[in-house]
Amino acid sequence: MGENETILEVRDVSVRYGAIRAISNVSFSVKRGEILTLIGSNGAGKTTTLRAISGMVRCTGNVRFMDQEIAGTRPDVLVTRGLCHCPEGRGIFANMSVEENLNLGAFIRSDKHEIEKDKQRVFELFPRIKERLKQNAGTLSGGEQQMLAIGRALLARPKLLLLDEPSLGLAPQLVQTIFKIIREINAQGVSILLVEQNAHMALQVAHHAVVLEVGKVAMTGLASDLAKSDEVRKAYLGHG
């Protein structure tokens, strides 16, 4: 797969919750090695889109990952293929230790030497996690839990990482840290599909962006171009 090839293609994907259509005919693609961000107001369908891609909700339409149709595939199977979803709310097991939570990311792997190398990479990205390995994960701060959730996903060696609201509830200084680490993860070769309420930061870190409005794609383009768009600035960046 070359640098400009598509790693993920979403075509006409729709999701219903009962009578409510959460997203309708959503289409976009993620190139290998890029960060693409989905932005939009609350309820626009961003999280539902990620959940449809990772098999957490049923959808209609086509989802192709590395040239294979994956719509309807179980999330655990997708992890083995290199697609990992780091959900909103972090999904940390509070009564387990930080180390046990981290090890869950590598549950599909048996290459112990390589797992250890990947753990060291996680510790380089998140020194705080290394310091707190023996603590219960429930005792971590919100920022530390976010670091643990991302670190756990990295231990599955993803080719594509779906990140849902990684900066939610974090102090401004930690938001900067998380986005710096997202850049570093991407620089190490992981493609990223990012959902983020902080549109300003998301457009700074991403290569391309998709704007969702009421479950539909309203705009797509280079993140730098959308950051300059009057419509986007007014609606999502607080510039009226």
Coordinates of C-alpha atoms in Angstrom, one line a residue:
M1 CA 0.0 0.0 0.0
G2 CA 1.6 3.3 -1.1
E3 CA 1.8 6.6 0.7
N4 CA -1.2 8.1 -1.1
E5 CA -3.4 5.0 -1.1
T6 CA -6.6 4.9 0.8
I7 CA -6.5 3.0 4.0
L8 CA -10.2 3.6 4.9
E9 CA -13.1 4.3 2.6
V10 CA -16.5 5.1 3.9
R11 CA -19.3 5.1 1.3
D12 CA -22.9 6.0 1.9
V13 CA -22.9 4.8 5.5
S14 CA -26.1 5.3 7.4
V15 CA -27.1 4.3 11.0
R16 CA -30.5 4.2 12.6
Y17 CA -31.4 4.1 16.3
G18 CA -34.9 2.9 16.0
A19 CA -36.9 5.5 14.1
I20 CA -34.1 8.0 14.3
R21 CA -31.5 8.3 11.6
A22 CA -28.2 9.2 13.3
I23 CA -26.1 9.5 10.2
S24 CA -27.2 9.5 6.6
N25 CA -25.1 8.6 3.5
V26 CA -21.8 9.6 5.1
S27 CA -18.9 9.3 2.7
F28 CA -15.1 10.1 3.1
S29 CA -11.8 8.4 2.9
V30 CA -8.6 8.4 4.9
K31 CA -5.2 8.2 3.2
R32 CA -2.4 6.0 4.6
G33 CA -0.3 8.0 7.0
E34 CA -2.7 11.0 7.4
I35 CA -4.8 12.4 10.2
L36 CA -8.4 13.1 9.2
T37 CA -10.7 14.8 11.6
L38 CA -14.5 14.8 11.9
I39 CA -15.8 18.0 13.3
G40 CA -19.3 19.2 14.1
S41 CA -21.6 20.2 16.9
N42 CA -22.9 17.8 19.5
G43 CA -25.3 15.3 18.0
A44 CA -23.9 15.8 14.5
G45 CA -23.1 12.0 14.2
K46 CA -19.4 12.0 14.8
T47 CA -19.2 9.3 17.4
T48 CA -21.8 7.2 15.6
T49 CA -19.6 7.3 12.5
L50 CA -16.7 5.9 14.4
R51 CA -18.9 3.3 16.0
A52 CA -20.1 2.2 12.6
I53 CA -16.6 1.9 11.2
S54 CA -15.4 -0.2 14.2
G55 CA -18.4 -2.5 14.2
M56 CA -19.9 -1.3 17.4
V57 CA -23.2 -0.4 15.7
R58 CA -24.9 -1.8 12.7
C59 CA -24.9 0.3 9.5
T60 CA -25.8 0.2 5.9
G61 CA -23.4 1.3 3.2
N62 CA -19.8 0.3 2.6
V63 CA -16.8 0.5 4.9
R64 CA -13.5 -0.7 3.3
F65 CA -10.3 -1.0 5.4
M66 CA -7.1 -1.9 3.5
D67 CA -9.2 -2.9 0.5
Q68 CA -11.4 -5.3 2.4
E69 CA -15.1 -4.7 3.1
I70 CA -15.5 -4.6 6.9
A71 CA -19.1 -3.4 7.5
G72 CA -20.7 -5.8 10.0
T73 CA -17.3 -7.3 11.1
R74 CA -16.9 -7.7 14.9
P75 CA -14.7 -5.1 16.7
D76 CA -12.4 -7.8 18.1
V77 CA -11.8 -9.1 14.6
L78 CA -11.0 -5.6 13.3
V79 CA -8.4 -5.2 16.1
T80 CA -6.5 -8.2 14.7
R81 CA -6.5 -6.6 11.3
G82 CA -5.1 -3.3 12.6
L83 CA -8.1 -1.1 13.2
C84 CA -8.4 0.1 16.8
H85 CA -11.1 2.3 18.4
C86 CA -10.2 4.4 21.4
P87 CA -13.8 5.4 22.5
E88 CA -15.1 8.5 24.2
G89 CA -15.1 8.0 27.9
R90 CA -11.8 6.0 27.6
G91 CA -13.2 2.6 28.6
I92 CA -10.7 2.0 31.4
F93 CA -11.2 -0.9 33.8
A94 CA -11.1 1.1 37.1
N95 CA -10.5 -1.9 39.4
M96 CA -7.6 -3.3 37.4
S97 CA -4.1 -2.0 37.6
V98 CA -2.7 0.4 35.0
E99 CA -0.4 -2.4 33.9
E100 CA -3.2 -4.9 33.5
N101 CA -5.2 -2.3 31.5
L102 CA -2.2 -1.7 29.3
N103 CA -1.6 -5.5 28.7
L104 CA -5.2 -5.8 27.4
G105 CA -4.1 -3.9 24.4
A106 CA -1.8 -6.8 23.4
F107 CA -4.2 -9.6 24.2
I108 CA -4.2 -10.7 20.5
R109 CA -0.4 -10.9 20.3
S110 CA 2.1 -13.5 21.3
D111 CA 5.3 -11.8 20.1
K112 CA 6.6 -11.0 23.7
H113 CA 9.8 -9.3 22.6
E114 CA 7.9 -7.0 20.2
I115 CA 5.2 -6.3 22.8
E116 CA 7.9 -5.2 25.3
K117 CA 9.4 -2.9 22.6
D118 CA 5.9 -1.4 22.0
K119 CA 5.5 -0.9 25.8
Q120 CA 8.7 1.0 26.0
R121 CA 7.4 3.2 23.1
V122 CA 4.2 3.8 25.1
F123 CA 6.3 4.8 28.2
E124 CA 8.4 7.2 26.1
L125 CA 5.1 8.9 24.9
F126 CA 3.5 8.7 28.3
P127 CA 6.1 8.7 31.1
R128 CA 3.3 9.1 33.7
I129 CA 1.9 5.8 32.8
K130 CA 5.2 4.1 33.6
E131 CA 5.3 5.8 37.0
R132 CA 1.8 4.5 37.8
L133 CA 1.9 0.9 36.5
K134 CA 0.9 -0.7 39.9
Q135 CA -1.9 1.7 40.7
N136 CA -5.5 1.0 40.1
A137 CA -6.6 2.7 36.9
G138 CA -9.5 4.2 38.7
T139 CA -7.1 6.4 40.8
L140 CA -5.7 8.1 37.7
S141 CA -6.6 11.6 36.7
G142 CA -8.7 12.2 33.6
G143 CA -5.6 13.1 31.6
E144 CA -3.8 10.0 32.8
Q145 CA -6.7 7.8 31.9
Q146 CA -6.7 9.2 28.4
M147 CA -3.0 8.5 28.1
L148 CA -3.6 4.9 29.3
A149 CA -6.5 4.4 26.8
I150 CA -4.3 5.6 23.9
G151 CA -1.3 3.6 25.1
R152 CA -3.5 0.5 25.4
A153 CA -4.7 0.9 21.8
L154 CA -1.1 1.4 20.6
L155 CA -0.2 -2.0 22.0
A156 CA -2.5 -3.6 19.5
R157 CA -0.1 -2.2 16.8
P158 CA -2.9 -0.3 14.9
K159 CA -2.5 0.7 11.3
L160 CA -5.6 2.9 11.8
L161 CA -6.5 4.5 15.1
L162 CA -9.9 5.9 15.7
L163 CA -9.8 8.5 18.5
D164 CA -13.0 9.8 19.9
E165 CA -12.8 13.1 21.9
P166 CA -9.3 12.5 23.3
S167 CA -9.2 16.0 24.9
L168 CA -12.7 15.8 26.6
G169 CA -12.6 17.2 30.1
L170 CA -8.9 17.8 30.2
A171 CA -7.1 21.0 31.4
P172 CA -5.8 23.2 28.6
Q173 CA -2.1 22.3 29.3
L174 CA -2.9 18.6 29.0
V175 CA -4.9 19.2 25.8
Q176 CA -1.7 20.5 24.2
T177 CA 0.2 17.4 25.4
I178 CA -2.4 15.0 24.0
F179 CA -2.3 16.7 20.6
K180 CA 1.5 16.7 20.6
I181 CA 1.4 13.0 21.2
I182 CA -1.3 12.4 18.5
R183 CA 1.2 14.1 16.1
E184 CA 4.0 11.8 17.3
I185 CA 1.9 8.7 16.9
N186 CA 1.0 9.7 13.4
A187 CA 4.7 10.5 12.6
Q188 CA 5.5 6.9 13.6
G189 CA 3.3 5.7 10.7
V190 CA -0.2 5.3 12.3
S191 CA -3.1 6.7 10.3
I192 CA -5.6 8.5 12.5
L193 CA -9.3 9.2 12.3
L194 CA -10.0 11.9 15.0
V195 CA -13.3 13.0 16.4
E196 CA -12.8 16.1 18.5
Q197 CA -15.0 18.8 20.0
N198 CA -12.1 21.2 20.1
A199 CA -12.3 22.1 16.4
H200 CA -9.5 24.6 16.6
M201 CA -7.0 22.0 17.8
A202 CA -8.3 19.3 15.6
L203 CA -7.9 21.5 12.4
Q204 CA -4.3 22.3 13.5
V205 CA -3.3 18.7 13.9
A206 CA -5.2 17.1 11.0
H207 CA -4.3 17.0 7.3
H208 CA -7.9 16.7 6.0
A209 CA -11.2 17.4 7.7
V210 CA -14.9 16.5 7.3
V211 CA -17.6 18.7 8.8
L212 CA -20.8 16.8 9.8
E213 CA -24.1 18.6 10.3
V214 CA -27.2 16.7 11.5
G215 CA -25.8 13.3 10.4
K216 CA -24.7 14.4 6.9
V217 CA -21.4 15.5 5.4
A218 CA -21.6 19.3 5.0
M219 CA -18.0 20.1 3.9
T220 CA -14.7 18.3 3.2
G221 CA -11.3 19.5 2.4
L222 CA -7.8 20.3 3.6
A223 CA -7.9 21.1 7.4
S224 CA -5.9 24.3 6.8
D225 CA -8.5 25.4 4.2
L226 CA -11.5 24.7 6.4
A227 CA -9.8 26.5 9.3
K228 CA -9.8 29.6 7.1
S229 CA -13.4 29.1 6.0
D230 CA -15.8 31.9 7.3
E231 CA -18.5 29.3 7.7
V232 CA -16.4 26.9 9.8
R233 CA -14.8 29.8 11.8
K234 CA -18.2 31.2 12.7
A235 CA -19.8 27.8 13.5
Y236 CA -17.0 25.9 15.2
L237 CA -14.0 28.2 16.0
G238 CA -15.8 31.0 17.8
H239 CA -15.1 33.7 15.2
G240 CA -18.2 35.6 14.3

